[in-house]
Short mmCIF file of C-alpha atoms in Angstrom, two decimals:
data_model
loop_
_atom_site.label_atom_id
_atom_site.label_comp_id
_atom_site.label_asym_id
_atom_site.label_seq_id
_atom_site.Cartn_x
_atom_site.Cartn_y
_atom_site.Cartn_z
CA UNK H 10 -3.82 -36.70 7.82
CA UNK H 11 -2.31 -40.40 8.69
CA UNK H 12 -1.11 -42.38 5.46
CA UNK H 13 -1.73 -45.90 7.74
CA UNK H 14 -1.80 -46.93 10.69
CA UNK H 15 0.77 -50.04 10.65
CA UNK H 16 2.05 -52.15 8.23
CA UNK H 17 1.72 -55.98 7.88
CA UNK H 18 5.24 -57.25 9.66
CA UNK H 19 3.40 -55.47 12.81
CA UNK H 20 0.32 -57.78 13.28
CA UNK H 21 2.43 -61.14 11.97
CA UNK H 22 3.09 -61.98 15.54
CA UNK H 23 -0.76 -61.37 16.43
CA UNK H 24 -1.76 -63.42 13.48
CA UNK H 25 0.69 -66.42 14.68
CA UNK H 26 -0.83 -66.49 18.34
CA UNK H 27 -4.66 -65.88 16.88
CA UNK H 28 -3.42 -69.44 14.46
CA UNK H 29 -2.16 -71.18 17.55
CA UNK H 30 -4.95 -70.48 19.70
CA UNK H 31 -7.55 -71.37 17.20
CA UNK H 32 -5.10 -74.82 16.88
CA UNK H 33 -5.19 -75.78 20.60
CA UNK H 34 -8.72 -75.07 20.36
CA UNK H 35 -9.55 -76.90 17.58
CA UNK H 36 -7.84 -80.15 18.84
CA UNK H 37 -8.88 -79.57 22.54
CA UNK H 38 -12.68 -79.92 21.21
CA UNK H 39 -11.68 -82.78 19.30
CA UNK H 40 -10.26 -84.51 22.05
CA UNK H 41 -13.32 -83.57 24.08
CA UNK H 42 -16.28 -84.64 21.87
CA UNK H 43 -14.10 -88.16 20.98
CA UNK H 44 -14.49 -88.59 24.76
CA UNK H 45 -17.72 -87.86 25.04
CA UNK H 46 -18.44 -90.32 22.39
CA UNK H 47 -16.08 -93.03 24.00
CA UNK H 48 -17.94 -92.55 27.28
CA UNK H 49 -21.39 -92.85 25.54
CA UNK H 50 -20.69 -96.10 23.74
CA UNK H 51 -19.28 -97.46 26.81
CA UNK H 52 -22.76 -96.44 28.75
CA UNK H 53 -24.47 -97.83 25.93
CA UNK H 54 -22.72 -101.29 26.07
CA UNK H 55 -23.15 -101.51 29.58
CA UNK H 56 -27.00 -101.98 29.27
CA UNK H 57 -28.38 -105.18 27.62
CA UNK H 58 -28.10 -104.98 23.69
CA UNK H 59 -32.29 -105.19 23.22
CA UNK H 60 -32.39 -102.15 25.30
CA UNK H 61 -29.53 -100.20 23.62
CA UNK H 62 -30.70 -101.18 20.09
CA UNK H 63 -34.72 -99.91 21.16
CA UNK H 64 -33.17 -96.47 22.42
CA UNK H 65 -31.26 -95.86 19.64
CA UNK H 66 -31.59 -97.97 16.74
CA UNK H 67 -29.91 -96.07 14.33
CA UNK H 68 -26.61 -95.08 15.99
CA UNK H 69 -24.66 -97.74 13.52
CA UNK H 70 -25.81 -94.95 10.29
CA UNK H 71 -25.61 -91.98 12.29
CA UNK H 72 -22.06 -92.46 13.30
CA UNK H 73 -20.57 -91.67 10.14
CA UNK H 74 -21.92 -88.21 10.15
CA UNK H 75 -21.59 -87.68 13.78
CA UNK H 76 -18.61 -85.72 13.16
CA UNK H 77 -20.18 -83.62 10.70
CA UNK H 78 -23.05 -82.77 12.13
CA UNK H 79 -20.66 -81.73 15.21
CA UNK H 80 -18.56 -79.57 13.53
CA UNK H 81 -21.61 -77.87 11.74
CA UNK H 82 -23.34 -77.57 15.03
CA UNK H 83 -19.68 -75.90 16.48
CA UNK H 84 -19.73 -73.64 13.71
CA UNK H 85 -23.16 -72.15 13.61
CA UNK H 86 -23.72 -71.81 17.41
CA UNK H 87 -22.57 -68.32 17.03
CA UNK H 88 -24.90 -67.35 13.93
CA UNK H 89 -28.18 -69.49 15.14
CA UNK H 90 -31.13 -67.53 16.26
CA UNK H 91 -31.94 -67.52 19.71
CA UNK H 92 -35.70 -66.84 20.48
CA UNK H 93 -37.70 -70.03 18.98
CA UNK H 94 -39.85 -66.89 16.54
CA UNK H 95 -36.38 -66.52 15.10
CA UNK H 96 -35.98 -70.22 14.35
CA UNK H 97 -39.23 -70.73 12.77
CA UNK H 98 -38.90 -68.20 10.31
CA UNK H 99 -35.31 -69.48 9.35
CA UNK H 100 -37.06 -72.98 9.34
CA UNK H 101 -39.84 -71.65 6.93
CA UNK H 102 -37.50 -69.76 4.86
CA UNK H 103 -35.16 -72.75 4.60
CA UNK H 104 -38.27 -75.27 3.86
CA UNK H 105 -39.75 -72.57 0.97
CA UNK H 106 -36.42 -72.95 -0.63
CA UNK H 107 -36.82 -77.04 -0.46
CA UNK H 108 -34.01 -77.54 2.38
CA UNK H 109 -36.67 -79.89 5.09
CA UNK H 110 -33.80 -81.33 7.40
CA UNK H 111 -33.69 -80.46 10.97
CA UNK H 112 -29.85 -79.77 10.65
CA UNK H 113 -30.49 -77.41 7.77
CA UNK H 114 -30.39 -73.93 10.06
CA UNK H 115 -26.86 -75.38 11.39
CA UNK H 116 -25.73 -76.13 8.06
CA UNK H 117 -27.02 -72.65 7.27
CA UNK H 118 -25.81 -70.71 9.87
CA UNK H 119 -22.41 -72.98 9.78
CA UNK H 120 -21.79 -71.71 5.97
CA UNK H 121 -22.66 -68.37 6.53
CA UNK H 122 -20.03 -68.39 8.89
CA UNK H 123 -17.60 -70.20 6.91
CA UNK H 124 -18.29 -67.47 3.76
CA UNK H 125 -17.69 -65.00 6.18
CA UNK H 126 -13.96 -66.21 7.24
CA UNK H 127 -13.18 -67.22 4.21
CA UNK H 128 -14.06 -63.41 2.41
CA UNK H 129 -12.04 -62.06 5.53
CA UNK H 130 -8.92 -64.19 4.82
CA UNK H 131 -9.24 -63.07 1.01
CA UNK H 132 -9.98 -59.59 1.58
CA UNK H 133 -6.87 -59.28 3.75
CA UNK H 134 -4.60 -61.35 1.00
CA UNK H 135 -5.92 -58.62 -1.38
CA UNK H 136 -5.98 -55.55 0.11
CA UNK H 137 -3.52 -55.65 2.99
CA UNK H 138 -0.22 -56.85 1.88
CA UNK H 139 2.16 -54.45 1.20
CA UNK H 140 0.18 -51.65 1.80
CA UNK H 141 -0.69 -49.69 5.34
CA UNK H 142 -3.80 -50.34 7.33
CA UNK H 143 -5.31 -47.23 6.31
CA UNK H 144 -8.98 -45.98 6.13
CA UNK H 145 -9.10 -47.17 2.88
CA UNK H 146 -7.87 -50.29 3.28
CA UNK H 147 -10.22 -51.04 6.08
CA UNK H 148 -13.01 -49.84 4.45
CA UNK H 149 -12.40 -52.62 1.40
CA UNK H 150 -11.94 -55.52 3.90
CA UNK H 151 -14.99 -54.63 5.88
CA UNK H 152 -16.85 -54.54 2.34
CA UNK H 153 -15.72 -57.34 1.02
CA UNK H 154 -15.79 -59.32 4.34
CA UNK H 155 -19.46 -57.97 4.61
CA UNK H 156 -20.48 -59.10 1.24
CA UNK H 157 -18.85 -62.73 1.76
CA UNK H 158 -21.34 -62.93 5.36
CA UNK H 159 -24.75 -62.31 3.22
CA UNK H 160 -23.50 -64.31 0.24
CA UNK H 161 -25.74 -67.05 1.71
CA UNK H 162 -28.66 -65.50 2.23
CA UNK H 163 -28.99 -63.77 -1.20
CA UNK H 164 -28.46 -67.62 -2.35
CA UNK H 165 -30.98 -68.61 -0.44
CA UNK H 166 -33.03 -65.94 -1.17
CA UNK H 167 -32.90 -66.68 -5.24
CA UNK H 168 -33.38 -70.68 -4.69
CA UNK H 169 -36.30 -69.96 -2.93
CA UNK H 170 -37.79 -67.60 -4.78
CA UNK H 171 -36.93 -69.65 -7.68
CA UNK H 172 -38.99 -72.14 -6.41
CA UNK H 173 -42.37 -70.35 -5.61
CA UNK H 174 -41.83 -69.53 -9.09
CA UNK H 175 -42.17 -72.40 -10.86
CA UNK H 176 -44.63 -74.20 -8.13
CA UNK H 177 -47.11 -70.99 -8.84
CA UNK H 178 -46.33 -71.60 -12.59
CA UNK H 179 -47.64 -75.51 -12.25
CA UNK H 180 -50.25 -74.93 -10.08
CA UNK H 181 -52.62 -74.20 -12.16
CA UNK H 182 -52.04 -77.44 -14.19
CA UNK H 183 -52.20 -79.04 -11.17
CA UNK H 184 -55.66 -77.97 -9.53
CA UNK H 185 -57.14 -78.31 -13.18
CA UNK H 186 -56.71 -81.91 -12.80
CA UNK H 187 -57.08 -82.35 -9.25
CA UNK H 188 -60.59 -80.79 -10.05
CA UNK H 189 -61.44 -83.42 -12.85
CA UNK H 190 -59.83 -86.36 -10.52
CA UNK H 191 -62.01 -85.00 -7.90
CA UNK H 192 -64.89 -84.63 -9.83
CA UNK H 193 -65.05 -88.51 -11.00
CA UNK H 194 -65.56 -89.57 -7.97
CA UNK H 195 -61.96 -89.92 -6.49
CA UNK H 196 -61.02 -89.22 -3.00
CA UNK H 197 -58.74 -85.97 -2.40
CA UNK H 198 -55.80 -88.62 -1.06
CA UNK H 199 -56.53 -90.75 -4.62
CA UNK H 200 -56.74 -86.88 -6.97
CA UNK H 201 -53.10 -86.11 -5.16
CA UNK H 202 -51.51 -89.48 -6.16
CA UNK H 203 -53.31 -88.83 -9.73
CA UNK H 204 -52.11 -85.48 -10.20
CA UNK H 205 -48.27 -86.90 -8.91
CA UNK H 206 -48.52 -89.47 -11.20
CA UNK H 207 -49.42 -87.28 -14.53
CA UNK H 208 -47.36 -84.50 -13.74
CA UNK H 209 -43.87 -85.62 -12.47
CA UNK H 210 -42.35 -85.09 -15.95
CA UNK H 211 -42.47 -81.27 -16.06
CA UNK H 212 -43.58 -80.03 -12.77
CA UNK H 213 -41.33 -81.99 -10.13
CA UNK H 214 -41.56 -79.27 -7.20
CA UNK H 215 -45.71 -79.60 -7.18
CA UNK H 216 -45.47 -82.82 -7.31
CA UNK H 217 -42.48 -83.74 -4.31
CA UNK H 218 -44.85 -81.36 -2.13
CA UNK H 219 -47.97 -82.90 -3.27
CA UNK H 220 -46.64 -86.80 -1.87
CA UNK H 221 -44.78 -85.23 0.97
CA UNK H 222 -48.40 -83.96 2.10
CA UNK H 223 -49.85 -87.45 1.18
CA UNK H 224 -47.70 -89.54 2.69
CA UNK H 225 -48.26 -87.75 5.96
CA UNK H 226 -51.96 -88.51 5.56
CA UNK H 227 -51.17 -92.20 4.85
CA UNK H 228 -49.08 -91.65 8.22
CA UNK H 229 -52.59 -90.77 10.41
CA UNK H 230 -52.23 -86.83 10.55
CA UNK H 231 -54.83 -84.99 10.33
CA UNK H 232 -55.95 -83.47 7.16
CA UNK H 233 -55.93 -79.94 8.52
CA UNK H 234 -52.86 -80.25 9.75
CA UNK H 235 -51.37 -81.64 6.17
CA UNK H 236 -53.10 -78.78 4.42
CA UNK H 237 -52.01 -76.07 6.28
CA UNK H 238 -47.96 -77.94 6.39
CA UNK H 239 -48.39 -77.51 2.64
CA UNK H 240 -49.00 -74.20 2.34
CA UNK H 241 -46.63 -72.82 5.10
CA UNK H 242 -43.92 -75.29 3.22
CA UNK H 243 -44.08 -73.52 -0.05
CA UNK H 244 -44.87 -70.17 0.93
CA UNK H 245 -47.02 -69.19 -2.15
CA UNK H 246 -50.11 -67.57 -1.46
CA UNK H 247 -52.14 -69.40 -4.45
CA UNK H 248 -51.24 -72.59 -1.86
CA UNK H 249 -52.07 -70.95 1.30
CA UNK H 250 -55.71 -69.82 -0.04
CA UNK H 251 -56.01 -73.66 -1.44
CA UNK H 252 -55.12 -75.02 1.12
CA UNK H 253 -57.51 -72.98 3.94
CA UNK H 254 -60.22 -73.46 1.54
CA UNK H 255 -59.86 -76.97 1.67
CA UNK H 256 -59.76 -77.06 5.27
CA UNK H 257 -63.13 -75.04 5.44
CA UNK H 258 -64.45 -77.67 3.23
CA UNK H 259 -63.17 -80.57 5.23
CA UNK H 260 -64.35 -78.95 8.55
CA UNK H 261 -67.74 -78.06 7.51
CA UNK H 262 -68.38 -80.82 5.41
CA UNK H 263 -68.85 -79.41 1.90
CA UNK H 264 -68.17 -80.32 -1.77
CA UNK H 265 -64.24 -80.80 -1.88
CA UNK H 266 -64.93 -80.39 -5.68
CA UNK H 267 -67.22 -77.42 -5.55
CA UNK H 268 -64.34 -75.59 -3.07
CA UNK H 269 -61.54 -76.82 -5.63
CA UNK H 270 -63.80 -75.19 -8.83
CA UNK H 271 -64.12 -71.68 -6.80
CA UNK H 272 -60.38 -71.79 -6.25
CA UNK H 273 -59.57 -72.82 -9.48
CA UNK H 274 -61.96 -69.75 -10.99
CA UNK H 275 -60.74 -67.16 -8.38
CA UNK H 276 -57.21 -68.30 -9.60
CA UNK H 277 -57.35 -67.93 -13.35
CA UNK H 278 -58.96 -63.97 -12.47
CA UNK H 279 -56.09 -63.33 -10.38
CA UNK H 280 -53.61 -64.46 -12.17
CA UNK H 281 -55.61 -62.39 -15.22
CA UNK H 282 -55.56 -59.15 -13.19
CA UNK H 283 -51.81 -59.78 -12.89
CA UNK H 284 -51.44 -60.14 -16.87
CA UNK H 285 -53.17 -57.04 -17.04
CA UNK H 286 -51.44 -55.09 -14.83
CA UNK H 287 -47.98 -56.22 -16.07
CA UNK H 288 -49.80 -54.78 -19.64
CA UNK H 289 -50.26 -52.04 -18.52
CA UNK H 290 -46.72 -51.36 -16.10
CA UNK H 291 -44.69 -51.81 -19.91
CA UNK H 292 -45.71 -48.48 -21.63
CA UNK H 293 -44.35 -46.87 -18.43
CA UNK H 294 -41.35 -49.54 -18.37
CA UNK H 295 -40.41 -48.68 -21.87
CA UNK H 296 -39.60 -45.10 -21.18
CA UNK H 297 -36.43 -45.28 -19.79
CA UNK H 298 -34.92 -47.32 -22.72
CA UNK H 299 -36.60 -44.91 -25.36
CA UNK H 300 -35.17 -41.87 -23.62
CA UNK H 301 -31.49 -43.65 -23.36
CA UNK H 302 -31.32 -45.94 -26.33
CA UNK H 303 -33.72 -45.11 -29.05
CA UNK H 304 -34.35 -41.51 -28.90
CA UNK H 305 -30.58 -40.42 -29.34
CA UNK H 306 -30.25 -42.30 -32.43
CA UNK H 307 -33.60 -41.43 -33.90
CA UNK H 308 -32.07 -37.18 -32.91
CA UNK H 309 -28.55 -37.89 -34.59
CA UNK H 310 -29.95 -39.57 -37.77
CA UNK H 311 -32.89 -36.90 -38.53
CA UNK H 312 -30.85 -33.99 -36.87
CA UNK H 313 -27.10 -34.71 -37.71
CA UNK H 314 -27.63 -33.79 -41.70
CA UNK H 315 -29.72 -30.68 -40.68
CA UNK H 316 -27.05 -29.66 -38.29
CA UNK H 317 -23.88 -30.14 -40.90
CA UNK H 318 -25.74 -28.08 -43.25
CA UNK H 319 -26.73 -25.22 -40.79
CA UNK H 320 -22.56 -25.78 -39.46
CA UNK H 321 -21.37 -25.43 -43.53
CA UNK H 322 -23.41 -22.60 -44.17
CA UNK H 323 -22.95 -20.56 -41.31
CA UNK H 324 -18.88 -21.36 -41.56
CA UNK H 325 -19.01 -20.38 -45.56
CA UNK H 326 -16.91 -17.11 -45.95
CA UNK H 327 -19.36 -14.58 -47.03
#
């Protein structure tokens, strides 16, 4: 059976050419996009100013993080989906988790990149030196290297659900007083600026959603359009159903209040059917720690004194 298949000192010299290609590239791409940037400006101050200024108007901000952007765009190209089916649902998963920019799937992909290097370059520092490249040793990297690549996504993963957690927490709260606001005559645009208004103390997330969506209708988009943004944007289901509701309403021209009370009552049953059948999951939940915890003390404290008496008598010398 082979101990290893090579020791460090034999890859040094590969790991010194794979660090001086990775150089040349590196600066060749710098040396390339400052071109490309140079040749740009010049094109730009070629044309008359009023034109430049109406095609891009924000090029003085957006040069600071020009660079950054690049190097995050660099970075992910590797890691970013390709079919546009693929990008929306890393665009929807990124948005429930509260990360709206359109660079956020580079950033994402960039890091998970990054994570994934960086593991690699610690796994090997660990595992490899002094030791042979064995089975073993492979096996650890390729773990640990493995681990580092979806370190990102189980972060993502707990921020956003994290967040569907406490928006379904405050949603309740929330359509409670959007039905009273609604109910006194308000408009729904007037009931949303209500409800952000009383309830930016304690539930921030409902809230930032609830202006984003109203500041879109101040913008001129459609309501239907808003509603059903809001609801993709979260991802809770409590939001979807209040949200396609509310469309129904707008569309046929119903109560917005009397829609808002049925979803409001069809929301406090739910969520008491899912009280109720957490109640009833715990006598099942609490066998496993009576059967490891609890039972083997209650055995050893009625059972130990029997048993040392049985052990004495039957050891006595007759």
């Amino acid at each position: 059976m082979l101990q290893g298949f090579f020791y460090i000192h034999d890859i040094i010299p590969l790991l010194v050419f794979a660090g001086i290609v990775a150089g040349i590239w590196a600066v060749l791409s710098m040396i390339s996009s400052r071109n490309s940037r140079a040749m740009e400006r010049l094109s730009r101050l070629s044309r008359p100013q009023s034109l430049a200024d109406l095609e891009d108007p924000t090029r003085n901000k957006d040069d600071r993080f020009a660079g950054i952007l690049e190097t995050a765009k660099a970075l992910s190209s590797p890691l970013m989906p390709h079919t546009e089916l693929e990008q929306n649902a890393l665009k929807t998963k990124l948005a429930n988790a509260g990360f709206r920019s359109d660079a956020a799937p580079m950033v994402y992909s960039g890091l998970r990149l990054v994570c994934l290097l960086l593991f690699f370059l610690i796994s090997v520092g660990i595992f490899v030196p002094g030791k042979p490249l064995g089975w073993k040793t492979l096996q650890w990297v390729v773990i640990f290297t493995g681990a580092g690549f979806y370190l990102p996504s189980i972060v993502l993963w707990w921020l956003r659900r994290k967040r569907q957690e406490e928006i379904f927490l405050t949603l309740p709260d929330a359509l409670d007083l959007l039905v009273v606001c609604v109910e006194s005559g308000l408009g729904l645009d007037a009931a949303m600026r209500k409800v952000c208004d009383e309830m930016s103390g304690h539930a921030k997330i409902m809230c930032e959603e609830l202006s984003l969506s109203n500041f879109q209708l101040q913008m001129g988009r459609p309501r239907r359009e808003v509603l059903h943004d809001l609801g993709v944007r979260t991802g809770v289901d409590d939001v979807r159903s209040l949200a396609a509701i509310l469309i129904q309403a707008d569309r046929f021209g119903s109560s917005i209040a009397q829609a808002l009370r049925v979803q409001s009552d069809s929301m406090r049953t739910r969520r008491k059917q899912i009280a109720e059948e957490k109640a009833a999951k715990t006598a099942v939940q609490l066998l496993f720690p009576l059967i490891l915890f609890i039972f083997p003390g209650i055995f050893v404290v009625l059972v130990g004194p029997a048993a040392i008496n049985i052990m004495e008598t039957l050891l006595k010398p007759q």
